[in-house]
mmCIF file of C-alpha atoms and ligand atoms in Angstrom:
data_model
loop_
_atom_site.group_PDB
_atom_site.id
_atom_site.type_symbol
_atom_site.label_atom_id
_atom_site.label_comp_id
_atom_site.label_asym_id
_atom_site.label_seq_id
_atom_site.Cartn_x
_atom_site.Cartn_y
_atom_site.Cartn_z
ATOM 1 C CA UNK A 3 0.192 -0.297 0.039
ATOM 2 C CA UNK A 4 1.357 3.679 -1.185
ATOM 3 C CA UNK A 5 1.411 5.724 1.142
ATOM 4 C CA UNK A 6 -0.325 9.131 0.042
ATOM 5 C CA UNK A 7 2.214 12.321 -0.205
ATOM 6 C CA UNK A 8 0.953 15.960 0.006
ATOM 7 C CA UNK A 9 3.207 18.540 -1.791
ATOM 8 C CA UNK A 10 3.156 22.124 -1.283
ATOM 9 C CA UNK A 11 4.241 24.100 -4.235
ATOM 10 C CA UNK A 12 4.212 27.562 -3.103
ATOM 11 C CA UNK A 13 6.275 29.035 -6.041
ATOM 12 C CA UNK A 14 7.295 32.962 -6.300
ATOM 13 C CA UNK A 15 4.867 33.661 -3.496
ATOM 14 C CA UNK A 16 5.234 34.742 0.449
ATOM 15 C CA UNK A 17 6.943 37.185 2.622
ATOM 16 C CA UNK A 18 8.315 36.720 6.254
ATOM 17 C CA UNK A 19 4.745 37.584 8.223
ATOM 18 C CA UNK A 20 2.410 35.514 5.268
ATOM 19 C CA UNK A 21 4.538 32.246 5.484
ATOM 20 C CA UNK A 22 4.393 32.021 9.731
ATOM 21 C CA UNK A 23 0.780 32.412 9.657
ATOM 22 C CA UNK A 24 0.018 29.819 6.507
ATOM 23 C CA UNK A 25 3.201 27.371 8.028
ATOM 24 C CA UNK A 26 1.114 27.447 11.625
ATOM 25 C CA UNK A 27 -1.763 26.853 10.701
ATOM 26 C CA UNK A 28 -0.943 24.184 8.682
ATOM 27 C CA UNK A 29 0.878 22.587 11.504
ATOM 28 C CA UNK A 30 -1.900 22.989 13.656
ATOM 29 C CA UNK A 31 -4.283 21.724 10.965
ATOM 30 C CA UNK A 32 -2.206 18.289 10.569
ATOM 31 C CA UNK A 33 -1.235 17.651 13.534
ATOM 32 C CA UNK A 34 -4.038 14.795 14.392
ATOM 33 C CA UNK A 35 -3.877 13.249 10.324
ATOM 34 C CA UNK A 36 -0.790 11.296 10.729
ATOM 35 C CA UNK A 37 -2.013 8.572 7.770
ATOM 36 C CA UNK A 38 -0.553 10.192 5.061
ATOM 37 C CA UNK A 39 2.827 12.211 4.019
ATOM 38 C CA UNK A 40 3.102 16.756 3.766
ATOM 39 C CA UNK A 41 5.809 18.766 2.489
ATOM 40 C CA UNK A 42 5.681 22.318 1.535
ATOM 41 C CA UNK A 43 8.161 23.494 -0.885
ATOM 42 C CA UNK A 44 9.202 27.533 -0.260
ATOM 43 C CA UNK A 45 11.510 30.172 -2.220
ATOM 44 C CA UNK A 46 15.153 29.635 -1.038
ATOM 45 C CA UNK A 47 14.623 32.175 1.225
ATOM 46 C CA UNK A 48 12.767 30.587 3.629
ATOM 47 C CA UNK A 49 13.883 27.184 3.811
ATOM 48 C CA UNK A 50 15.386 28.132 7.088
ATOM 49 C CA UNK A 51 11.782 30.097 8.543
ATOM 50 C CA UNK A 52 10.027 26.738 7.011
ATOM 51 C CA UNK A 53 12.908 24.739 8.779
ATOM 52 C CA UNK A 54 12.140 26.767 12.029
ATOM 53 C CA UNK A 55 8.707 25.848 12.341
ATOM 54 C CA UNK A 56 8.218 22.812 10.593
ATOM 55 C CA UNK A 57 10.824 20.744 12.468
ATOM 56 C CA UNK A 58 9.792 18.240 14.824
ATOM 57 C CA UNK A 59 6.057 18.516 13.106
ATOM 58 C CA UNK A 60 4.574 15.745 10.483
ATOM 59 C CA UNK A 61 4.906 18.255 7.276
ATOM 60 C CA UNK A 62 7.802 18.539 5.565
ATOM 61 C CA UNK A 63 9.915 20.667 3.073
ATOM 62 C CA UNK A 64 11.928 21.202 0.276
ATOM 63 C CA UNK A 65 13.379 23.701 -2.271
ATOM 64 C CA UNK A 66 11.484 24.202 -5.749
ATOM 65 C CA UNK A 67 14.845 23.753 -7.612
ATOM 66 C CA UNK A 68 18.500 23.510 -7.332
ATOM 67 C CA UNK A 69 21.464 23.557 -9.287
ATOM 68 C CA UNK A 70 23.094 20.221 -10.746
ATOM 69 C CA UNK A 71 26.696 20.884 -10.098
ATOM 70 C CA UNK A 72 28.296 20.848 -6.678
ATOM 71 C CA UNK A 73 29.793 24.199 -6.871
ATOM 72 C CA UNK A 74 30.979 26.477 -8.801
ATOM 73 C CA UNK A 75 30.970 29.876 -10.617
ATOM 74 C CA UNK A 76 27.147 29.822 -11.170
ATOM 75 C CA UNK A 77 25.788 33.543 -9.799
ATOM 76 C CA UNK A 78 22.025 33.421 -8.047
ATOM 77 C CA UNK A 79 22.328 29.172 -8.465
ATOM 78 C CA UNK A 80 21.853 27.216 -5.247
ATOM 79 C CA UNK A 81 23.681 24.031 -4.561
ATOM 80 C CA UNK A 82 22.132 20.008 -3.393
ATOM 81 C CA UNK A 83 23.913 20.197 0.023
ATOM 82 C CA UNK A 84 23.004 24.118 0.806
ATOM 83 C CA UNK A 85 19.371 22.736 0.792
ATOM 84 C CA UNK A 86 20.377 19.766 3.114
ATOM 85 C CA UNK A 87 21.917 22.730 5.249
ATOM 86 C CA UNK A 88 18.252 23.920 6.162
ATOM 87 C CA UNK A 89 17.093 20.274 6.505
ATOM 88 C CA UNK A 90 15.319 19.780 3.279
ATOM 89 C CA UNK A 91 14.219 16.410 2.387
ATOM 90 C CA UNK A 92 12.332 17.402 -0.942
ATOM 91 C CA UNK A 93 13.224 19.354 -3.993
ATOM 92 C CA UNK A 94 11.195 19.714 -6.856
ATOM 93 C CA UNK A 95 12.839 19.255 -10.226
ATOM 94 C CA UNK A 96 11.504 19.698 -13.161
ATOM 95 C CA UNK A 97 8.753 21.626 -13.072
ATOM 96 C CA UNK A 98 7.162 22.603 -16.278
ATOM 97 C CA UNK A 99 7.906 26.285 -15.332
ATOM 98 C CA UNK A 100 11.321 25.563 -15.220
ATOM 99 C CA UNK A 101 11.334 23.738 -18.150
ATOM 100 C CA UNK A 102 9.928 26.334 -20.478
ATOM 101 C CA UNK A 103 10.786 30.058 -18.621
ATOM 102 C CA UNK A 104 14.424 28.115 -18.352
ATOM 103 C CA UNK A 105 14.844 25.705 -20.500
ATOM 104 C CA UNK A 106 15.789 22.748 -18.500
ATOM 105 C CA UNK A 107 16.018 20.156 -20.749
ATOM 106 C CA UNK A 108 15.508 16.381 -20.039
ATOM 107 C CA UNK A 109 19.575 15.869 -19.360
ATOM 108 C CA UNK A 110 20.064 18.662 -17.053
ATOM 109 C CA UNK A 111 16.807 17.807 -15.243
ATOM 110 C CA UNK A 112 17.988 13.815 -15.293
ATOM 111 C CA UNK A 113 21.273 15.166 -13.496
ATOM 112 C CA UNK A 114 19.487 17.168 -11.243
ATOM 113 C CA UNK A 115 17.537 13.851 -10.598
ATOM 114 C CA UNK A 116 20.839 12.172 -9.362
ATOM 115 C CA UNK A 117 22.613 15.291 -7.256
ATOM 116 C CA UNK A 118 19.088 15.427 -5.330
ATOM 117 C CA UNK A 119 19.654 11.597 -5.131
ATOM 118 C CA UNK A 120 23.011 11.926 -3.524
ATOM 119 C CA UNK A 121 22.395 14.131 -1.517
ATOM 120 C CA UNK A 122 19.774 12.146 0.600
ATOM 121 C CA UNK A 123 16.907 14.382 -0.695
ATOM 122 C CA UNK A 124 14.273 12.939 -2.294
ATOM 123 C CA UNK A 125 13.512 14.697 -5.780
ATOM 124 C CA UNK A 126 9.728 15.267 -6.519
ATOM 125 C CA UNK A 127 10.573 14.580 -10.390
ATOM 126 C CA UNK A 128 7.743 16.594 -12.633
ATOM 127 C CA UNK A 129 6.295 15.506 -15.885
ATOM 128 C CA UNK A 130 3.595 16.381 -18.459
ATOM 129 C CA UNK A 131 2.868 17.097 -21.757
ATOM 130 C CA UNK A 132 1.812 20.952 -23.343
ATOM 131 C CA UNK A 133 -1.682 21.624 -24.236
ATOM 132 C CA UNK A 134 -0.115 21.731 -27.974
ATOM 133 C CA UNK A 135 0.990 18.016 -27.712
ATOM 134 C CA UNK A 136 -2.092 17.429 -25.422
ATOM 135 C CA UNK A 137 -3.986 18.224 -28.498
ATOM 136 C CA UNK A 138 -2.171 16.239 -30.382
ATOM 137 C CA UNK A 139 -2.592 13.111 -28.205
ATOM 138 C CA UNK A 140 0.909 13.246 -27.703
ATOM 139 C CA UNK A 141 0.883 13.232 -23.630
ATOM 140 C CA UNK A 142 1.886 9.047 -23.362
ATOM 141 C CA UNK A 143 5.078 10.273 -25.759
ATOM 142 C CA UNK A 144 6.216 13.087 -23.929
ATOM 143 C CA UNK A 145 5.944 11.496 -20.421
ATOM 144 C CA UNK A 146 7.496 9.057 -21.970
ATOM 145 C CA UNK A 147 10.261 10.779 -22.653
ATOM 146 C CA UNK A 148 10.755 13.031 -19.999
ATOM 147 C CA UNK A 149 10.672 9.607 -17.679
ATOM 148 C CA UNK A 150 13.135 7.813 -19.911
ATOM 149 C CA UNK A 151 15.230 10.671 -19.475
ATOM 150 C CA UNK A 152 15.970 10.063 -15.798
ATOM 151 C CA UNK A 153 16.090 6.043 -16.066
ATOM 152 C CA UNK A 154 18.250 6.019 -18.466
ATOM 153 C CA UNK A 155 20.813 8.358 -16.109
ATOM 154 C CA UNK A 156 20.079 6.435 -12.626
ATOM 155 C CA UNK A 157 17.920 3.143 -13.572
ATOM 156 C CA UNK A 158 14.776 2.004 -12.213
ATOM 157 C CA UNK A 159 16.557 2.136 -8.635
ATOM 158 C CA UNK A 160 17.728 5.172 -8.757
ATOM 159 C CA UNK A 161 14.008 6.395 -9.758
ATOM 160 C CA UNK A 162 12.745 4.824 -6.428
ATOM 161 C CA UNK A 163 14.740 7.269 -4.724
ATOM 162 C CA UNK A 164 12.585 10.244 -5.833
ATOM 163 C CA UNK A 165 8.834 10.502 -6.323
ATOM 164 C CA UNK A 166 6.913 11.417 -9.428
ATOM 165 C CA UNK A 167 4.719 13.958 -10.136
ATOM 166 C CA UNK A 168 2.280 13.988 -13.523
ATOM 167 C CA UNK A 169 1.249 17.223 -14.252
ATOM 168 C CA UNK A 170 -0.149 17.795 -17.471
ATOM 169 C CA UNK A 171 0.899 21.539 -18.256
ATOM 170 C CA UNK A 172 -2.394 22.692 -19.698
ATOM 171 C CA UNK A 173 -3.769 21.971 -16.510
ATOM 172 C CA UNK A 174 -1.538 24.051 -14.158
ATOM 173 C CA UNK A 175 -3.182 27.402 -12.961
ATOM 174 C CA UNK A 176 -6.355 27.070 -14.980
ATOM 175 C CA UNK A 177 -8.394 25.801 -12.284
ATOM 176 C CA UNK A 178 -9.753 22.933 -14.762
ATOM 177 C CA UNK A 179 -7.642 20.017 -13.791
ATOM 178 C CA UNK A 180 -7.482 16.737 -15.550
ATOM 179 C CA UNK A 181 -10.355 14.519 -15.076
ATOM 180 C CA UNK A 182 -10.321 11.752 -12.639
ATOM 181 C CA UNK A 183 -10.303 9.217 -14.782
ATOM 182 C CA UNK A 184 -8.194 11.209 -17.497
ATOM 183 C CA UNK A 185 -5.275 11.482 -14.928
ATOM 184 C CA UNK A 186 -5.498 7.681 -14.062
ATOM 185 C CA UNK A 187 -5.130 6.784 -17.642
ATOM 186 C CA UNK A 188 -1.550 8.634 -18.094
ATOM 187 C CA UNK A 189 -0.733 7.297 -13.756
ATOM 188 C CA UNK A 190 -0.967 4.197 -15.154
ATOM 189 C CA UNK A 191 0.624 4.513 -18.128
ATOM 190 C CA UNK A 192 3.717 6.409 -16.223
ATOM 191 C CA UNK A 193 3.654 2.667 -14.275
ATOM 192 C CA UNK A 194 3.866 0.149 -16.671
ATOM 193 C CA UNK A 195 6.532 1.707 -18.032
ATOM 194 C CA UNK A 196 8.770 1.632 -15.430
ATOM 195 C CA UNK A 197 7.101 -1.374 -14.810
ATOM 196 C CA UNK A 198 8.679 -2.761 -17.997
ATOM 197 C CA UNK A 199 11.935 -2.347 -16.108
ATOM 198 C CA UNK A 200 11.249 -3.698 -12.245
ATOM 199 C CA UNK A 201 7.817 -4.412 -11.505
ATOM 200 C CA UNK A 202 8.991 -3.858 -7.727
ATOM 201 C CA UNK A 203 9.355 -0.341 -7.922
ATOM 202 C CA UNK A 204 6.739 0.273 -10.421
ATOM 203 C CA UNK A 205 4.048 -1.061 -7.701
ATOM 204 C CA UNK A 206 6.378 0.996 -4.337
ATOM 205 C CA UNK A 207 7.357 4.364 -6.364
ATOM 206 C CA UNK A 208 4.521 7.266 -5.761
ATOM 207 C CA UNK A 209 2.969 9.266 -8.404
ATOM 208 C CA UNK A 210 1.534 12.466 -7.297
ATOM 209 C CA UNK A 211 -0.625 14.122 -9.802
ATOM 210 C CA UNK A 212 -0.528 17.974 -10.168
ATOM 211 C CA UNK A 213 -2.222 20.831 -11.819
ATOM 212 C CA UNK A 214 -5.264 22.557 -10.440
ATOM 213 C CA UNK A 215 -5.771 19.958 -7.911
ATOM 214 C CA UNK A 216 -7.858 22.126 -5.438
ATOM 215 C CA UNK A 217 -10.562 21.190 -2.700
ATOM 216 C CA UNK A 218 -13.211 20.444 -4.838
ATOM 217 C CA UNK A 219 -11.340 17.298 -6.886
ATOM 218 C CA UNK A 220 -8.917 16.041 -4.333
ATOM 219 C CA UNK A 221 -10.706 13.393 -3.135
ATOM 220 C CA UNK A 222 -11.759 12.012 -6.307
ATOM 221 C CA UNK A 223 -8.608 12.204 -8.226
ATOM 222 C CA UNK A 224 -6.791 10.985 -5.322
ATOM 223 C CA UNK A 225 -9.066 7.491 -4.566
ATOM 224 C CA UNK A 226 -7.658 6.552 -8.421
ATOM 225 C CA UNK A 227 -5.603 3.549 -8.275
ATOM 226 C CA UNK A 228 -2.358 5.322 -9.491
ATOM 227 C CA UNK A 229 -3.085 8.293 -8.036
ATOM 228 C CA UNK A 230 -0.576 8.483 -4.865
ATOM 229 C CA UNK A 231 -0.835 11.926 -3.586
ATOM 230 C CA UNK A 232 -0.905 15.420 -4.653
ATOM 231 C CA UNK A 233 1.831 18.355 -5.880
ATOM 232 C CA UNK A 234 -0.334 21.736 -5.370
ATOM 233 C CA UNK A 235 0.193 25.331 -6.655
ATOM 234 C CA UNK A 236 -2.254 27.981 -5.902
ATOM 235 C CA UNK A 237 -4.392 25.532 -3.214
ATOM 236 C CA UNK A 238 -1.240 25.308 -1.410
ATOM 237 C CA UNK A 239 -1.330 29.280 -0.788
ATOM 238 C CA UNK A 240 -4.420 28.996 1.461
ATOM 239 C CA UNK A 241 -4.251 27.629 4.862
ATOM 240 C CA UNK A 242 -8.192 25.678 4.657
ATOM 241 C CA UNK A 243 -7.613 24.742 1.304
ATOM 242 C CA UNK A 244 -4.014 23.262 1.691
ATOM 243 C CA UNK A 245 -5.371 21.551 4.874
ATOM 244 C CA UNK A 246 -8.801 19.818 3.539
ATOM 245 C CA UNK A 247 -6.529 18.474 0.177
ATOM 246 C CA UNK A 248 -4.403 16.694 3.161
ATOM 247 C CA UNK A 249 -6.573 15.551 5.002
ATOM 248 C CA UNK A 250 -8.581 14.366 1.868
ATOM 249 C CA UNK A 251 -5.372 12.301 1.473
ATOM 250 C CA UNK A 252 -5.029 11.084 5.108
HETATM 251 P P1 13P B 179 -1.778 24.797 -9.575
HETATM 252 O O1 13P B 179 -2.226 23.710 -8.171
HETATM 253 O O2 13P B 179 -1.801 26.312 -9.315
HETATM 254 O O3 13P B 179 -2.378 24.810 -11.004
HETATM 255 O O4 13P B 179 -0.165 24.173 -9.947
HETATM 256 C C1 13P B 179 0.032 23.077 -9.757
HETATM 257 C C2 13P B 179 1.897 23.372 -9.724
HETATM 258 O O5 13P B 179 2.368 23.402 -10.956
HETATM 259 C C3 13P B 179 2.520 22.753 -9.228
HETATM 260 O O6 13P B 179 3.813 22.716 -8.962
#
């Protein structure tokens, strides 16, 4: 039985006072809900604050990106061990916004995945097709390519050290997510592809769903057999909504 995991992705939102209110509310609201795992990925400057508030609670924290190298002349970048220094157990890797806006390629994403595992973090490895690819019926082809880039680099046993997140790009931030059945069919495809290499890893790896996961659709999505949790953007910025989605997973 795979334990459900809900990860909040704050993206580029927040400030000290607002973060504190949200983190305090999440701690309070989830204290007695111990049958699922939760994490919040905050902007890098606030990692110390997330650590200060969340350590010792049942909510983990993480970064939203990192550099694949251990150090070097990379102005503005953050190395994997720096996230570990602030207690991160997770880091989002290959989010579509970074693939699109920062030209992160499949090989770069694979290198980041490997680097995160090397320092003991769990990468939340994002895959998903764009609207054009979706409309052209290429969803499976695209997620297979993105998945294979990491599988080629670290193998199925390496993949098992992370978490997958299928986020159809056309569903992100629109309020119109994929229907549970449509989402389930791509999740099942992903799991089957992993099973062709290693059935044990396929059975145990968690595949989260992302893209307009809201209070209204969370329970239905989470009831699908191959959906093991959620990667939540917008709704993770509102305490009551994030808590409700986490409780649905619990
Ligand atoms: P929304 O939940 O706002 O659609 O964002 C999804 C996402 O990109 C999480 O990583």
